[in-house]
Amino acid sequence: MRIKEVIVVEGKDDTARIREAVEADTIETNGSAIDEEVLEQISHAQAKRGVIIFTDPDFPGERIRHIVDQYVPGCKHAFLPKHLARAKRDKGVGIEHATVDDIKEALGSVYELMEFSEGYITKEDLIDYGLIGGPSARKRREKLGIELHIGKTNGKQLLRRLNMFQITAEQLEEAMQRIIEEESNE
C-alpha cells in the first residue's frame, strides 16, 4: 500500500513502524519539541502532496496534532485507539507499538477536517445516545471513537469532531446501534 500524502509522526520509531506497514514518506516532529522549521516543512508538504497527521493517542500527541492543524490548515487525520498503541507490559503508548494491520486500518480510515458548520449532529443527539451527561458516557465515547476512527474525545470535542469530519446522523446512528448491541451482549 503506497500513501501519496506525507505522514506527520512524532519520532523515528513511529516512522520505522509505519514503513513496515505501508510505503510512505514521513516528517518527524521530534515529540512536542515541534519548531518553526518542522512546521514549514509540513506546510510545504501539504502544498505539494497533502499531509496526514498520525500522532500518538495521548495528551502530547493530541497537542502536536492541534499545533500542526492550526499552523497548516487542511491536513488529513488518522487516529489509532489507545488500546491498540500500548507497549507490551503497559510501558507507554505510541504508534510504534501498534501492529502493522492496525496501522494500515488507521491509515485507511483517514478524515479530512472541513469547515465547521452547524446542523449535522447536535448536542441533543449526543445526550440521546448517552454520549454526554450519563453514567457510561465516557465509555460510550471511547467505543464510538474507535468505531468511527476519530480518536478519544470528551463530550465537547466529540460534537466538534463529528461535525468537522462530516459524520452524518445516519452514520452516528449505525455506529451507536452496533455499540448498544455490543453492550447488551456484555
PDB file of C-alpha atoms in Angstrom:
ATOM      1  CA  MET A   1       0.000   0.000   0.000  1.00  0.00           C
ATOM      2  CA  ARG A   2       1.506   3.339  -1.079  1.00  0.00           C
ATOM      3  CA  ILE A   3       0.416   6.529   0.674  1.00  0.00           C
ATOM      4  CA  LYS A   4       0.513   9.653  -1.536  1.00  0.00           C
ATOM      5  CA  GLU A   5       0.426  12.144   1.345  1.00  0.00           C
ATOM      6  CA  VAL A   6       3.317  12.797   3.723  1.00  0.00           C
ATOM      7  CA  ILE A   7       2.583  11.406   7.197  1.00  0.00           C
ATOM      8  CA  VAL A   8       3.424  13.564  10.231  1.00  0.00           C
ATOM      9  CA  VAL A   9       4.614  11.445  13.169  1.00  0.00           C
ATOM     10  CA  GLU A  10       6.338  12.166  16.452  1.00  0.00           C
ATOM     11  CA  GLY A  11       9.630  10.307  16.056  1.00  0.00           C
ATOM     12  CA  LYS A  12      11.973   7.833  14.352  1.00  0.00           C
ATOM     13  CA  ASP A  13      10.346   4.758  15.898  1.00  0.00           C
ATOM     14  CA  ASP A  14       6.956   5.827  14.502  1.00  0.00           C
ATOM     15  CA  THR A  15       8.499   6.265  11.043  1.00  0.00           C
ATOM     16  CA  ALA A  16      10.094   2.814  11.200  1.00  0.00           C
ATOM     17  CA  ARG A  17       6.829   1.176  12.242  1.00  0.00           C
ATOM     18  CA  ILE A  18       4.785   2.946   9.562  1.00  0.00           C
ATOM     19  CA  ARG A  19       7.293   1.903   6.895  1.00  0.00           C
ATOM     20  CA  GLU A  20       6.796  -1.721   7.975  1.00  0.00           C
ATOM     21  CA  ALA A  21       3.082  -1.292   7.220  1.00  0.00           C
ATOM     22  CA  VAL A  22       2.990   0.942   4.118  1.00  0.00           C
ATOM     23  CA  GLU A  23       5.188   2.759   1.623  1.00  0.00           C
ATOM     24  CA  ALA A  24       5.172   6.347   2.837  1.00  0.00           C
ATOM     25  CA  ASP A  25       7.254   9.417   3.490  1.00  0.00           C
ATOM     26  CA  THR A  26       7.145  10.946   6.953  1.00  0.00           C
ATOM     27  CA  ILE A  27       8.046  14.145   8.723  1.00  0.00           C
ATOM     28  CA  GLU A  28       9.025  13.713  12.366  1.00  0.00           C
ATOM     29  CA  THR A  29       8.092  16.416  14.860  1.00  0.00           C
ATOM     30  CA  ASN A  30      10.641  15.200  17.438  1.00  0.00           C
ATOM     31  CA  GLY A  31       7.882  14.880  20.001  1.00  0.00           C
ATOM     32  CA  SER A  32       6.320  18.001  21.373  1.00  0.00           C
ATOM     33  CA  ALA A  33       9.513  19.972  20.665  1.00  0.00           C
ATOM     34  CA  ILE A  34       7.986  20.868  17.295  1.00  0.00           C
ATOM     35  CA  ASP A  35       9.619  24.017  15.937  1.00  0.00           C
ATOM     36  CA  GLU A  36       9.020  26.566  13.177  1.00  0.00           C
ATOM     37  CA  GLU A  37      11.339  24.760  10.729  1.00  0.00           C
ATOM     38  CA  VAL A  38       9.394  21.487  11.032  1.00  0.00           C
ATOM     39  CA  LEU A  39       6.091  23.350  10.689  1.00  0.00           C
ATOM     40  CA  GLU A  40       7.419  24.962   7.492  1.00  0.00           C
ATOM     41  CA  GLN A  41       8.362  21.503   6.142  1.00  0.00           C
ATOM     42  CA  ILE A  42       4.859  20.269   6.914  1.00  0.00           C
ATOM     43  CA  SER A  43       3.355  23.323   5.232  1.00  0.00           C
ATOM     44  CA  HIS A  44       5.441  22.693   2.112  1.00  0.00           C
ATOM     45  CA  ALA A  45       4.454  19.014   2.089  1.00  0.00           C
ATOM     46  CA  GLN A  46       0.778  19.984   2.409  1.00  0.00           C
ATOM     47  CA  ALA A  47       1.062  22.280  -0.600  1.00  0.00           C
ATOM     48  CA  LYS A  48       2.817  19.647  -2.742  1.00  0.00           C
ATOM     49  CA  ARG A  49       1.329  16.271  -1.738  1.00  0.00           C
ATOM     50  CA  GLY A  50      -1.023  16.662   1.197  1.00  0.00           C
ATOM     51  CA  VAL A  51      -0.404  15.698   4.824  1.00  0.00           C
ATOM     52  CA  ILE A  52      -1.837  13.085   7.184  1.00  0.00           C
ATOM     53  CA  ILE A  53      -1.325  13.814  10.886  1.00  0.00           C
ATOM     54  CA  PHE A  54      -0.821  10.482  12.710  1.00  0.00           C
ATOM     55  CA  THR A  55       0.301  11.206  16.269  1.00  0.00           C
ATOM     56  CA  ASP A  56       0.203   9.088  19.409  1.00  0.00           C
ATOM     57  CA  PRO A  57      -3.174   8.704  21.169  1.00  0.00           C
ATOM     58  CA  ASP A  58      -2.118  10.576  24.303  1.00  0.00           C
ATOM     59  CA  PHE A  59      -2.067  14.163  25.539  1.00  0.00           C
ATOM     60  CA  PRO A  60       1.257  15.150  23.898  1.00  0.00           C
ATOM     61  CA  GLY A  61       0.133  13.553  20.611  1.00  0.00           C
ATOM     62  CA  GLU A  62      -3.142  15.493  20.659  1.00  0.00           C
ATOM     63  CA  ARG A  63      -1.213  18.680  21.463  1.00  0.00           C
ATOM     64  CA  ILE A  64       1.073  18.142  18.459  1.00  0.00           C
ATOM     65  CA  ARG A  65      -1.950  17.348  16.242  1.00  0.00           C
ATOM     66  CA  HIS A  66      -3.549  20.647  17.331  1.00  0.00           C
ATOM     67  CA  ILE A  67      -0.362  22.699  16.744  1.00  0.00           C
ATOM     68  CA  VAL A  68       0.146  21.248  13.247  1.00  0.00           C
ATOM     69  CA  ASP A  69      -3.533  21.609  12.345  1.00  0.00           C
ATOM     70  CA  GLN A  70      -3.554  25.264  13.430  1.00  0.00           C
ATOM     71  CA  TYR A  71      -0.349  26.095  11.531  1.00  0.00           C
ATOM     72  CA  VAL A  72      -1.141  24.008   8.425  1.00  0.00           C
ATOM     73  CA  PRO A  73      -4.896  24.018   7.699  1.00  0.00           C
ATOM     74  CA  GLY A  74      -6.392  21.302   5.513  1.00  0.00           C
ATOM     75  CA  CYS A  75      -4.407  18.342   6.826  1.00  0.00           C
ATOM     76  CA  LYS A  76      -5.991  14.907   6.954  1.00  0.00           C
ATOM     77  CA  HIS A  77      -6.138  12.984  10.219  1.00  0.00           C
ATOM     78  CA  ALA A  78      -5.565   9.325  11.107  1.00  0.00           C
ATOM     79  CA  PHE A  79      -6.339   8.036  14.583  1.00  0.00           C
ATOM     80  CA  LEU A  80      -5.292   4.939  16.488  1.00  0.00           C
ATOM     81  CA  PRO A  81      -7.174   3.997  19.670  1.00  0.00           C
ATOM     82  CA  LYS A  82      -5.027   3.984  22.805  1.00  0.00           C
ATOM     83  CA  HIS A  83      -5.550   0.268  23.470  1.00  0.00           C
ATOM     84  CA  LEU A  84      -4.041  -0.565  20.053  1.00  0.00           C
ATOM     85  CA  ALA A  85      -0.968   1.595  20.706  1.00  0.00           C
ATOM     86  CA  ARG A  86       0.044   0.268  24.126  1.00  0.00           C
ATOM     87  CA  ALA A  87       3.528  -1.129  24.608  1.00  0.00           C
ATOM     88  CA  LYS A  88       3.972  -4.609  25.996  1.00  0.00           C
ATOM     89  CA  ARG A  89       3.658  -4.678  29.787  1.00  0.00           C
ATOM     90  CA  ASP A  90       1.966  -1.247  29.614  1.00  0.00           C
ATOM     91  CA  LYS A  91       5.267   0.646  29.209  1.00  0.00           C
ATOM     92  CA  GLY A  92       3.970   3.605  27.228  1.00  0.00           C
ATOM     93  CA  VAL A  93       1.661   4.442  24.336  1.00  0.00           C
ATOM     94  CA  GLY A  94       2.656   5.186  20.767  1.00  0.00           C
ATOM     95  CA  ILE A  95       2.237   4.471  17.079  1.00  0.00           C
ATOM     96  CA  GLU A  96       5.492   2.492  17.238  1.00  0.00           C
ATOM     97  CA  HIS A  97       3.768  -0.141  19.419  1.00  0.00           C
ATOM     98  CA  ALA A  98       0.836  -0.762  17.041  1.00  0.00           C
ATOM     99  CA  THR A  99       0.584  -3.770  14.768  1.00  0.00           C
ATOM    100  CA  VAL A 100       1.126  -3.416  11.029  1.00  0.00           C
ATOM    101  CA  ASP A 101      -2.546  -4.289  10.436  1.00  0.00           C
ATOM    102  CA  ASP A 102      -3.768  -1.657  12.914  1.00  0.00           C
ATOM    103  CA  ILE A 103      -1.612   0.995  11.238  1.00  0.00           C
ATOM    104  CA  LYS A 104      -2.967   0.018   7.808  1.00  0.00           C
ATOM    105  CA  GLU A 105      -6.547   0.224   9.112  1.00  0.00           C
ATOM    106  CA  ALA A 106      -5.962   3.643  10.711  1.00  0.00           C
ATOM    107  CA  LEU A 107      -4.405   4.997   7.507  1.00  0.00           C
ATOM    108  CA  GLY A 108      -7.284   3.503   5.521  1.00  0.00           C
ATOM    109  CA  SER A 109      -9.767   5.491   7.656  1.00  0.00           C
ATOM    110  CA  VAL A 110      -8.349   8.978   7.208  1.00  0.00           C
ATOM    111  CA  TYR A 111     -10.527  12.036   7.783  1.00  0.00           C
ATOM    112  CA  GLU A 112     -10.218  15.487   6.324  1.00  0.00           C
ATOM    113  CA  LEU A 113     -11.279  18.402   8.500  1.00  0.00           C
ATOM    114  CA  MET A 114     -13.941  20.530   6.907  1.00  0.00           C
ATOM    115  CA  GLU A 115     -15.074  23.985   7.859  1.00  0.00           C
ATOM    116  CA  PHE A 116     -17.359  23.662  10.883  1.00  0.00           C
ATOM    117  CA  SER A 117     -20.975  24.121  10.009  1.00  0.00           C
ATOM    118  CA  GLU A 118     -23.975  23.794  12.250  1.00  0.00           C
ATOM    119  CA  GLY A 119     -26.691  21.252  11.785  1.00  0.00           C
ATOM    120  CA  TYR A 120     -25.240  17.835  11.199  1.00  0.00           C
ATOM    121  CA  ILE A 121     -25.201  16.406  14.706  1.00  0.00           C
ATOM    122  CA  THR A 122     -26.398  18.276  17.779  1.00  0.00           C
ATOM    123  CA  LYS A 123     -25.644  18.176  21.478  1.00  0.00           C
ATOM    124  CA  GLU A 124     -29.140  16.743  21.962  1.00  0.00           C
ATOM    125  CA  ASP A 125     -28.206  13.808  19.700  1.00  0.00           C
ATOM    126  CA  LEU A 126     -25.232  13.085  21.948  1.00  0.00           C
ATOM    127  CA  ILE A 127     -27.419  13.251  25.061  1.00  0.00           C
ATOM    128  CA  ASP A 128     -29.990  10.921  23.440  1.00  0.00           C
ATOM    129  CA  TYR A 129     -27.276   8.339  22.698  1.00  0.00           C
ATOM    130  CA  GLY A 130     -25.832   8.610  26.214  1.00  0.00           C
ATOM    131  CA  LEU A 131     -22.575  10.079  24.945  1.00  0.00           C
ATOM    132  CA  ILE A 132     -22.668  13.049  27.326  1.00  0.00           C
ATOM    133  CA  GLY A 133     -24.244  13.559  30.703  1.00  0.00           C
ATOM    134  CA  GLY A 134     -24.760   9.904  31.583  1.00  0.00           C
ATOM    135  CA  PRO A 135     -23.016   7.415  33.862  1.00  0.00           C
ATOM    136  CA  SER A 136     -21.468   5.455  30.974  1.00  0.00           C
ATOM    137  CA  ALA A 137     -20.937   8.415  28.618  1.00  0.00           C
ATOM    138  CA  ARG A 138     -17.134   8.293  28.723  1.00  0.00           C
ATOM    139  CA  LYS A 139     -17.067   4.583  27.895  1.00  0.00           C
ATOM    140  CA  ARG A 140     -19.524   5.070  25.035  1.00  0.00           C
ATOM    141  CA  ARG A 141     -17.468   7.958  23.623  1.00  0.00           C
ATOM    142  CA  GLU A 142     -14.367   5.755  23.696  1.00  0.00           C
ATOM    143  CA  LYS A 143     -16.206   2.986  21.838  1.00  0.00           C
ATOM    144  CA  LEU A 144     -17.599   5.487  19.315  1.00  0.00           C
ATOM    145  CA  GLY A 145     -14.140   6.974  18.750  1.00  0.00           C
ATOM    146  CA  ILE A 146     -12.857   3.508  17.900  1.00  0.00           C
ATOM    147  CA  GLU A 147     -15.870   2.641  15.761  1.00  0.00           C
ATOM    148  CA  LEU A 148     -15.678   5.841  13.679  1.00  0.00           C
ATOM    149  CA  HIS A 149     -11.846   6.161  13.771  1.00  0.00           C
ATOM    150  CA  ILE A 150     -11.989   9.686  15.206  1.00  0.00           C
ATOM    151  CA  GLY A 151      -9.923   9.220  18.358  1.00  0.00           C
ATOM    152  CA  LYS A 152     -10.723   9.601  22.036  1.00  0.00           C
ATOM    153  CA  THR A 153     -12.678  12.730  22.958  1.00  0.00           C
ATOM    154  CA  ASN A 154     -14.540  14.487  25.710  1.00  0.00           C
ATOM    155  CA  GLY A 155     -18.156  15.497  25.035  1.00  0.00           C
ATOM    156  CA  LYS A 156     -17.401  18.908  23.571  1.00  0.00           C
ATOM    157  CA  GLN A 157     -14.601  17.554  21.342  1.00  0.00           C
ATOM    158  CA  LEU A 158     -16.855  14.725  20.165  1.00  0.00           C
ATOM    159  CA  LEU A 159     -19.530  17.079  18.854  1.00  0.00           C
ATOM    160  CA  ARG A 160     -16.897  19.189  17.101  1.00  0.00           C
ATOM    161  CA  ARG A 161     -15.126  16.188  15.506  1.00  0.00           C
ATOM    162  CA  LEU A 162     -18.340  14.536  14.350  1.00  0.00           C
ATOM    163  CA  ASN A 163     -19.348  17.707  12.530  1.00  0.00           C
ATOM    164  CA  MET A 164     -15.883  18.633  11.280  1.00  0.00           C
ATOM    165  CA  PHE A 165     -15.359  15.161   9.829  1.00  0.00           C
ATOM    166  CA  GLN A 166     -18.866  15.395   8.367  1.00  0.00           C
ATOM    167  CA  ILE A 167     -20.128  12.264  10.084  1.00  0.00           C
ATOM    168  CA  THR A 168     -23.796  12.069   9.158  1.00  0.00           C
ATOM    169  CA  ALA A 169     -26.647  11.442  11.591  1.00  0.00           C
ATOM    170  CA  GLU A 170     -27.153   8.098   9.822  1.00  0.00           C
ATOM    171  CA  GLN A 171     -23.503   7.089  10.336  1.00  0.00           C
ATOM    172  CA  LEU A 172     -23.756   8.055  14.001  1.00  0.00           C
ATOM    173  CA  GLU A 173     -26.972   6.080  14.397  1.00  0.00           C
ATOM    174  CA  GLU A 174     -25.483   2.959  12.751  1.00  0.00           C
ATOM    175  CA  ALA A 175     -22.370   3.136  14.929  1.00  0.00           C
ATOM    176  CA  MET A 176     -24.432   3.651  18.083  1.00  0.00           C
ATOM    177  CA  GLN A 177     -26.686   0.709  17.226  1.00  0.00           C
ATOM    178  CA  ARG A 178     -23.593  -1.534  16.998  1.00  0.00           C
ATOM    179  CA  ILE A 179     -22.282  -0.170  20.319  1.00  0.00           C
ATOM    180  CA  ILE A 180     -25.641  -0.595  22.089  1.00  0.00           C
ATOM    181  CA  GLU A 181     -25.936  -4.134  20.707  1.00  0.00           C
ATOM    182  CA  GLU A 182     -22.407  -4.907  21.916  1.00  0.00           C
ATOM    183  CA  GLU A 183     -23.250  -3.523  25.370  1.00  0.00           C
ATOM    184  CA  SER A 184     -26.349  -5.695  25.615  1.00  0.00           C
ATOM    185  CA  ASN A 185     -24.182  -8.777  24.902  1.00  0.00           C
ATOM    186  CA  GLU A 186     -21.647  -7.941  27.637  1.00  0.00           C
TER     187      GLU A 186
END
